[in-house]
């Protein structure tokens, strides 16, 4: 009797046992089926993200003075030939990339032609461009999640990308870390869509054009992409890197007036040279954990639990989704070890926090399934399914409360400066003076043309302040002697003749001392907007808007624009 070997018929769509696909999901009784098989299209994520990013562009506050002085001010100088310069832009140090600025000038320049003297509209136009970048890159990420892991997980991620405070604010911030965040979303989405070469090229763009230090966050996706298709991925990454580095060096030469590389300079300053970022403040090791909860509330906690649910959901999420979200742990660990900490340093991993939290929420029922009978729906499994929308709703409500509190509590500086355009009766050559509120200056885009100067006045700050770009010394190519990299104040940074001030910006808080603007015989208030007093307000009520209690429990000062009374 002849023996016949039974061979299994090959199927092109037969997935590897270790890889989770939507074929696995369709076989589950967990609300899958034909409807889930369709996944999310491109239209819904694009429109939803577009609406929220438009809201962010039009209402977002400025969270960090570095955004103003290192990016908005140099851009203003490129467009209008006036603006403040920081020591990082001195050609002696050349730490900041003009290639990054020119990328935004592509929108800022046409907007300046279109809106002429309405500079606030130019400011908003650039923000809308930033929002569009966020929309495009995050749409790719959401669609990739939908195609690989199903409609439910992608929908959860979309909701959190739209509404969590961290993503809402970071999406339209003019910062290299925000650009790296866009690149992280796009690179992760392309990786999940099995486009390793494009993913590596985008990662290289995020590092070189955006923030060089984000290279650590891009390593998992980059290395795994190289392991899949080394030749194509390596060539794509190498060509992109060479082109961008060469372009950066040429552009830096044009603006700094000497051959240099801002990418290399900032790495040398912070890594090889040890850096002196501690001069600008230090925080404890738990800073980013507190900050993460403030900006993502329970979403952040769930994201940290991703590794905890991995043994149960390994078939679904390993290795691809694990590779995508692993920068959360790598980046948090690395950045927490650095003495100088800033909220914006976490921006590159913000979308990944939403993805990891979505995966954990989607896996709630799996925690209670019988591994020998995974299709049975016990009471605990049914309860876990109900818990998913409850947890998501709690995250979104808390996120809205955080966003509302920040916008309404701290938007006064931008609103006060907008009032200046209505007081051009002060005449050309007016001088606007700012004391201790220099770090909330919203940029020269809010200063009308009749104001000839913005000057700092001494209120006790002993660090180095920005100076106006000096065209007589060479403009962007200048290396003024008053700049240093030790954060030591210059004798020239303050206006000592206060009588030269036409306008004064001041925050008046409930403190047992008088401010300059308290002299009603010299100054009259032409604008006064409430500003949340962080020191005297309880942390819970100032961090999250709670109806009926936010206004009652918090303490407010008055952010004022004052005009000198003619004698």
XYZ file of C-alpha atoms in Angstrom:
567
model
C 0.000 0.000 0.000
C 1.461 3.274 -1.099
C 1.661 6.048 1.446
C 0.330 9.389 0.376
C 1.679 12.486 2.060
C -1.072 14.970 2.772
C 0.026 18.469 1.926
C -1.609 21.601 3.238
C -2.794 23.880 0.460
C -0.924 27.160 0.507
C -3.010 30.276 0.856
C -1.654 33.686 -0.002
C -3.609 35.283 2.788
C -2.640 32.754 5.427
C -1.057 34.764 8.235
C 1.902 33.699 10.253
C 0.821 32.189 13.612
C 2.789 34.858 15.453
C 1.259 37.780 13.583
C -2.085 39.312 14.471
C -4.234 40.437 11.571
C -7.839 41.389 11.069
C -8.528 37.786 10.042
C -8.012 36.922 13.700
C -10.266 39.770 14.758
C -13.075 38.741 12.423
C -13.153 35.280 14.026
C -13.753 36.737 17.463
C -17.187 37.319 18.854
C -16.090 40.652 20.306
C -18.188 42.891 18.132
C -16.085 42.223 15.015
C -17.399 41.124 11.661
C -17.946 42.759 8.348
C -18.437 46.262 9.703
C -15.179 46.238 11.636
C -13.434 44.670 8.633
C -14.027 47.865 6.656
C -11.975 49.893 9.117
C -11.716 53.659 9.124
C -11.299 55.456 5.841
C -9.237 58.580 5.297
C -12.097 61.071 5.366
C -13.299 60.804 8.982
C -9.879 61.051 10.665
C -8.846 63.924 8.389
C -12.003 65.935 9.074
C -12.078 65.226 12.814
C -8.414 66.072 13.299
C -8.777 69.068 10.974
C -11.549 70.598 13.081
C -9.624 70.178 16.322
C -6.337 71.425 14.889
C -8.103 74.495 13.520
C -9.421 75.149 17.035
C -5.918 74.702 18.407
C -4.383 77.078 15.856
C -6.910 79.788 16.691
C -7.021 79.397 20.483
C -3.743 77.819 21.612
C -1.661 79.817 24.060
C 2.144 80.004 23.963
C 3.425 77.602 26.578
C 7.146 78.316 26.471
C 9.182 81.465 25.913
C 11.649 79.396 23.872
C 8.946 79.054 21.240
C 8.769 82.837 20.981
C 12.417 83.843 21.156
C 13.997 80.926 19.312
C 11.433 80.490 16.533
C 8.717 83.149 16.216
C 11.163 86.052 16.637
C 13.751 84.858 14.082
C 10.907 84.132 11.657
C 9.594 87.664 12.234
C 13.068 89.000 11.445
C 13.205 87.023 8.202
C 9.816 88.433 7.184
C 9.957 92.012 8.516
C 13.631 92.684 9.363
C 12.832 93.249 13.046
C 12.770 90.803 15.920
C 14.651 89.507 18.938
C 17.802 87.403 18.752
C 18.932 84.921 21.405
C 22.517 83.894 22.070
C 21.858 80.568 20.296
C 21.430 82.550 17.044
C 24.698 84.417 17.449
C 27.038 83.271 14.679
C 29.612 82.603 17.409
C 27.464 79.723 18.717
C 25.079 78.938 15.789
C 22.985 76.371 17.658
C 19.692 76.900 15.801
C 18.851 75.735 12.303
C 17.745 78.245 9.695
C 16.586 75.341 7.526
C 13.816 74.708 10.056
C 12.827 78.390 9.963
C 12.841 78.517 6.146
C 10.466 75.561 6.038
C 7.928 77.705 7.899
C 8.773 80.795 5.905
C 7.283 78.960 2.923
C 3.924 79.791 4.494
C 4.879 82.921 6.423
C 6.216 84.802 3.376
C 3.084 84.512 1.191
C 0.929 85.242 4.254
C 2.924 88.436 4.914
C 2.262 89.550 1.326
C -1.430 88.693 1.610
C -2.125 90.280 4.992
C 0.364 93.162 4.778
C 0.486 94.873 8.191
C -1.962 92.452 9.863
C 0.827 90.426 11.413
C -1.405 88.511 13.836
C -3.029 86.910 10.768
C 0.408 85.837 9.559
C 0.999 84.285 12.987
C -2.274 82.349 12.719
C -1.488 81.288 9.129
C 1.767 79.660 10.247
C -0.101 77.953 13.064
C -2.688 76.639 10.610
C 0.181 75.204 8.566
C 1.497 73.462 11.688
C -1.994 72.140 12.356
C -2.214 70.809 8.790
C 1.061 68.914 9.217
C -0.348 67.398 12.382
C -3.599 66.442 10.629
C -1.867 64.730 7.705
C 0.639 62.755 9.760
C -1.859 61.650 12.417
C -4.414 60.659 9.775
C -1.833 58.274 8.303
C -1.229 56.836 11.767
C -4.948 56.330 12.480
C -5.609 54.697 9.092
C -2.604 52.405 9.585
C -3.913 51.361 12.998
C -7.340 50.699 11.488
C -5.990 48.563 8.675
C -3.754 46.516 10.935
C -5.670 46.296 14.214
C -9.254 47.162 13.409
C -11.719 50.004 13.583
C -12.205 50.064 17.343
C -8.583 50.614 18.346
C -8.167 53.227 15.612
C -11.312 55.053 16.748
C -10.077 55.197 20.327
C -6.722 56.546 19.146
C -8.447 59.129 16.934
C -10.571 60.389 19.820
C -7.556 60.808 22.067
C -5.395 62.402 19.375
C -8.179 64.935 18.820
C -9.027 65.807 22.405
C -6.206 65.066 24.842
C -4.674 68.324 26.050
C -1.119 67.318 25.231
C -1.846 66.661 21.548
C -4.205 69.659 21.287
C -1.509 72.105 22.404
C 1.612 70.460 20.950
C 0.065 70.106 17.483
C 0.285 73.841 16.720
C 3.364 74.797 18.718
C 6.193 76.256 16.626
C 8.905 73.994 18.049
C 11.333 71.408 16.622
C 9.990 68.891 19.145
C 6.518 69.357 17.600
C 7.986 68.735 14.149
C 9.600 65.553 15.492
C 6.155 64.626 16.825
C 4.679 64.951 13.310
C 7.506 62.797 11.964
C 6.950 60.217 14.712
C 3.262 59.891 13.790
C 4.048 59.546 10.089
C 7.004 57.184 10.526
C 4.963 54.945 12.849
C 2.022 54.911 10.444
C 4.236 54.036 7.482
C 5.911 51.310 9.524
C 2.520 49.730 10.301
C 1.586 50.003 6.611
C 4.725 47.963 5.830
C 6.624 50.782 4.157
C 9.980 50.541 5.954
C 11.989 52.671 3.507
C 9.556 55.590 3.719
C 9.410 55.196 7.501
C 13.200 55.503 7.836
C 13.291 58.520 5.506
C 10.638 60.298 7.570
C 12.489 59.446 10.790
C 15.662 61.001 9.363
C 13.692 64.119 8.455
C 12.272 64.378 11.968
C 15.768 64.195 13.455
C 17.646 66.518 11.091
C 14.999 69.059 10.123
C 13.302 68.836 13.516
C 15.028 67.959 16.780
C 18.360 66.055 16.632
C 17.936 64.583 20.116
C 14.747 62.786 19.057
C 16.958 60.231 17.292
C 16.653 58.060 20.386
C 12.859 57.968 20.070
C 13.064 56.994 16.387
C 15.530 54.142 16.949
C 13.038 51.252 17.455
C 11.079 51.899 14.249
C 14.257 52.655 12.301
C 16.172 49.558 13.413
C 13.216 47.220 12.872
C 12.580 48.731 9.427
C 16.233 48.115 8.550
C 15.904 44.506 9.706
C 12.963 43.996 7.348
C 14.294 45.510 4.128
C 17.811 46.670 4.841
C 18.944 47.811 1.421
C 15.926 49.938 0.529
C 15.505 51.343 4.052
C 19.205 52.131 4.443
C 19.407 53.899 1.093
C 16.257 55.919 1.811
C 17.547 56.997 5.222
C 21.078 57.730 4.008
C 19.982 59.768 0.979
C 17.486 61.766 3.045
C 20.076 62.440 5.742
C 22.794 63.513 3.302
C 20.485 65.843 1.401
C 19.080 67.486 4.533
C 22.488 67.823 6.227
C 24.037 69.347 3.106
C 21.091 71.708 2.699
C 21.290 72.670 6.373
C 25.020 73.464 6.129
C 24.573 75.597 3.008
C 21.658 77.532 4.506
C 23.497 78.011 7.804
C 26.453 79.392 5.837
C 24.165 81.871 4.121
C 22.675 83.173 7.362
C 25.514 82.755 9.871
C 28.145 83.994 7.415
C 30.513 81.094 8.034
C 30.702 77.390 7.341
C 29.055 75.623 10.268
C 26.418 73.013 11.065
C 23.767 73.935 13.611
C 22.849 70.235 13.903
C 26.409 69.337 14.875
C 26.828 72.419 17.076
C 23.820 71.679 19.258
C 24.884 68.057 19.676
C 28.410 69.102 20.662
C 27.107 71.718 23.104
C 24.697 69.345 24.857
C 26.515 66.015 24.587
C 30.224 66.196 23.834
C 30.678 69.481 25.651
C 28.535 68.417 28.578
C 26.144 71.314 27.993
C 25.021 73.744 30.614
C 21.270 73.412 30.297
C 21.064 73.268 34.109
C 21.604 77.041 34.012
C 18.006 77.338 32.814
C 16.430 75.365 35.663
C 16.324 71.807 36.959
C 13.493 69.474 37.969
C 13.231 66.220 39.906
C 12.965 62.733 38.358
C 9.149 62.629 38.702
C 8.610 65.826 36.701
C 7.579 64.043 33.492
C 5.244 61.654 35.302
C 3.360 64.599 36.822
C 3.438 66.454 33.546
C 2.221 63.412 31.625
C -0.770 63.021 33.917
C -1.658 66.706 33.646
C -1.657 66.584 29.853
C -3.126 63.095 29.327
C -4.738 62.202 32.695
C -5.730 58.503 32.761
C -4.622 58.062 29.159
C -1.032 58.449 30.353
C -1.461 55.846 33.091
C -2.998 53.369 30.668
C -0.177 53.945 28.190
C 2.357 53.011 30.858
C 0.415 49.777 31.435
C 0.907 48.632 27.840
C 3.798 46.338 28.775
C 1.633 44.907 31.562
C -1.088 43.682 29.177
C 1.412 42.483 26.570
C 1.641 38.876 27.888
C -2.120 38.524 27.380
C -2.333 40.473 24.113
C 1.001 39.323 22.699
C -0.501 37.775 19.583
C -2.247 41.027 18.747
C 0.439 43.604 19.483
C 3.868 41.968 19.262
C 6.083 42.788 17.585
C 4.783 45.677 15.441
C 2.752 47.720 17.913
C 5.292 47.041 20.634
C 7.975 48.521 18.359
C 5.802 51.573 17.686
C 5.026 52.397 21.337
C 8.370 51.374 22.854
C 9.776 54.940 22.526
C 7.422 55.944 25.343
C 9.499 53.979 27.839
C 12.864 54.720 26.237
C 12.210 58.457 25.990
C 10.649 58.812 29.436
C 13.549 56.982 31.036
C 16.219 58.938 29.182
C 14.663 62.377 29.624
C 13.902 61.795 33.316
C 17.629 61.339 33.927
C 18.431 64.796 32.521
C 18.549 67.599 35.118
C 16.984 70.241 32.835
C 13.403 69.318 31.964
C 10.789 71.032 29.826
C 7.263 69.986 28.950
C 8.027 70.307 25.227
C 10.764 67.661 25.459
C 8.047 64.965 25.609
C 6.239 66.153 22.471
C 7.766 63.508 20.131
C 6.037 60.666 21.994
C 2.643 62.337 22.516
C 0.840 60.463 19.694
C 2.328 57.171 20.892
C 0.810 57.720 24.334
C -2.627 57.823 22.674
C -1.871 54.676 20.649
C -0.650 52.694 23.663
C -3.624 53.746 25.798
C -6.016 52.809 22.979
C -4.486 49.338 22.751
C -4.877 48.823 26.498
C -8.526 49.954 26.486
C -9.292 47.764 23.462
C -7.779 44.773 25.290
C -9.868 45.095 28.471
C -12.070 42.048 27.651
C -8.997 39.919 26.896
C -7.922 40.260 30.520
C -10.949 38.197 31.614
C -11.324 35.672 28.791
C -10.977 31.953 29.387
C -7.839 31.022 27.489
C -9.303 27.578 26.756
C -12.582 29.013 25.474
C -11.778 32.535 24.213
C -15.109 32.951 22.414
C -17.235 32.697 25.538
C -18.534 35.950 26.994
C -18.585 35.738 30.767
C -20.069 38.454 32.968
C -16.581 39.893 33.519
C -15.912 40.026 29.787
C -19.216 41.809 29.182
C -18.445 44.251 32.011
C -15.005 44.919 30.493
C -16.641 45.727 27.153
C -18.910 48.253 28.867
C -15.919 49.690 30.719
C -14.154 50.609 27.471
C -16.404 53.541 26.459
C -16.693 54.586 30.106
C -12.918 54.925 30.491
C -12.601 56.660 27.122
C -15.312 59.150 28.082
C -13.586 59.845 31.393
C -10.291 60.537 29.580
C -11.922 62.867 27.062
C -13.896 64.779 29.721
C -10.807 65.265 31.878
C -8.863 66.346 28.789
C -11.457 68.962 27.913
C -11.363 70.213 31.493
C -7.590 70.605 31.284
C -7.695 72.334 27.898
C -10.451 74.720 28.982
C -8.591 75.640 32.174
C -5.334 76.442 30.378
C -6.916 78.449 27.567
C -9.176 80.517 29.803
C -6.706 80.814 32.648
C -3.584 81.816 30.737
C -4.652 83.408 27.427
C -4.498 86.976 28.787
C -0.993 87.866 27.457
C -1.902 87.211 23.821
C -5.239 88.977 24.164
C -3.715 92.023 25.873
C -1.058 92.517 23.187
C -3.757 92.400 20.496
C -5.250 95.570 22.032
C -2.170 97.551 20.968
C -3.353 97.820 17.372
C -6.304 99.937 18.527
C -4.099 102.619 20.150
C -2.079 103.906 17.227
C -2.999 107.413 18.372
C 0.118 107.152 20.562
C 2.063 107.920 17.395
C 5.015 106.468 15.524
C 8.070 105.901 17.679
C 6.174 104.592 20.701
C 8.092 102.361 23.111
C 6.549 99.307 24.751
C 8.178 98.316 28.050
C 8.010 94.896 29.666
C 9.449 93.968 33.055
C 9.076 90.622 34.788
C 6.562 89.537 32.131
C 9.239 89.283 29.420
C 8.854 85.486 29.370
C 5.174 85.798 28.374
C 5.872 88.151 25.464
C 3.851 86.547 22.607
C 6.244 87.683 19.834
C 6.668 90.706 17.589
C 3.792 89.467 15.426
C 1.564 91.121 18.047
C 3.408 94.452 17.939
C 1.948 96.994 15.471
C 4.256 99.022 13.272
C 3.767 102.315 15.124
C 5.601 100.782 18.114
C 9.258 101.314 17.258
C 10.781 99.362 20.137
C 10.022 96.707 22.715
C 12.348 97.196 25.686
C 12.970 95.195 28.843
C 13.029 96.984 32.196
C 14.828 95.669 35.244
C 12.556 93.780 37.644
C 15.302 91.702 39.231
C 15.958 89.033 36.601
C 19.690 88.296 36.369
C 19.779 85.965 33.398
C 20.609 86.875 29.797
C 17.671 88.300 27.827
C 17.229 88.436 24.030
C 18.397 91.513 22.119
C 16.983 92.853 18.844
C 18.739 91.532 15.734
C 21.358 94.157 14.902
C 21.500 94.771 11.147
C 24.482 97.135 11.506
C 26.518 94.266 12.987
C 25.468 91.865 10.236
C 21.954 90.770 11.220
C 21.825 86.960 11.320
C 25.606 86.818 10.745
C 26.387 89.006 13.761
C 28.210 87.804 16.873
C 27.485 90.599 19.381
C 29.754 90.858 22.408
C 26.807 91.092 24.782
C 25.873 87.432 24.164
C 27.284 84.560 26.212
C 26.422 80.903 26.797
C 26.531 81.182 30.603
C 23.112 82.841 31.033
C 24.787 85.909 32.549
C 22.894 89.178 32.242
C 24.305 91.909 30.035
C 24.465 95.505 31.237
C 22.882 96.570 27.946
C 19.745 94.445 28.104
C 17.625 96.827 30.195
C 16.136 100.243 29.476
C 17.094 102.399 32.450
C 15.101 105.509 31.521
C 11.559 104.436 32.391
C 10.231 107.822 31.286
C 10.897 106.726 27.694
C 8.150 104.078 27.959
C 4.891 104.852 26.160
C 3.220 101.569 27.092
C 3.789 99.152 29.953
C 2.743 95.501 30.214
C 2.353 94.200 33.731
C 0.786 91.363 35.693
C -0.773 92.649 38.882
C -1.301 89.915 41.466
C -2.653 90.042 44.984
C 0.689 90.583 46.677
C 1.736 92.911 49.524
C 3.765 95.221 47.280
C 3.039 97.802 44.605
C 3.932 97.515 40.942
C 4.953 100.279 38.551
C 1.496 100.343 37.027
C -0.052 101.031 40.417
C 0.933 104.677 40.039
C -2.369 105.961 38.656
C -0.961 109.439 38.211
C 1.471 108.124 35.588
C -0.314 105.172 33.988
C -3.836 104.453 32.828
C -5.024 100.905 32.125
C -6.275 100.498 28.559
C -6.698 96.714 28.837
C -7.081 94.404 31.830
C -7.813 90.681 31.529
C -7.973 88.113 34.383
C -4.978 85.809 34.662
C -4.921 82.662 36.781
C -2.661 83.013 39.808
C -0.837 79.697 39.888
C 0.724 80.174 43.330
C -2.471 80.985 45.218
C -4.853 78.636 43.374
C -5.353 75.003 44.503
C -3.598 72.576 42.123
C -6.742 70.538 41.357
C -8.906 73.519 40.448
C -6.258 75.337 38.432
C -5.266 72.195 36.512
C -8.769 71.085 35.520
C -11.919 73.073 34.865
C -14.639 71.933 37.268
C -17.992 73.639 36.611
C -19.106 76.139 39.267
C -15.858 75.662 41.218
C -13.147 76.811 38.766
C -14.038 80.484 39.066
C -14.810 80.356 42.798
C -11.858 78.324 44.050
C -9.107 79.871 41.931
C -7.426 83.228 42.483
C -6.927 85.631 39.592
C -4.647 88.570 38.969
C -5.060 91.168 36.243
C -2.899 91.189 33.133
C -2.704 94.856 32.137
C -1.663 97.009 29.239
C -0.991 100.511 30.560
C -0.452 103.749 28.693
C 1.522 106.702 30.000
C -0.650 109.681 30.870
C 0.614 112.793 29.039
C 1.871 115.471 31.403
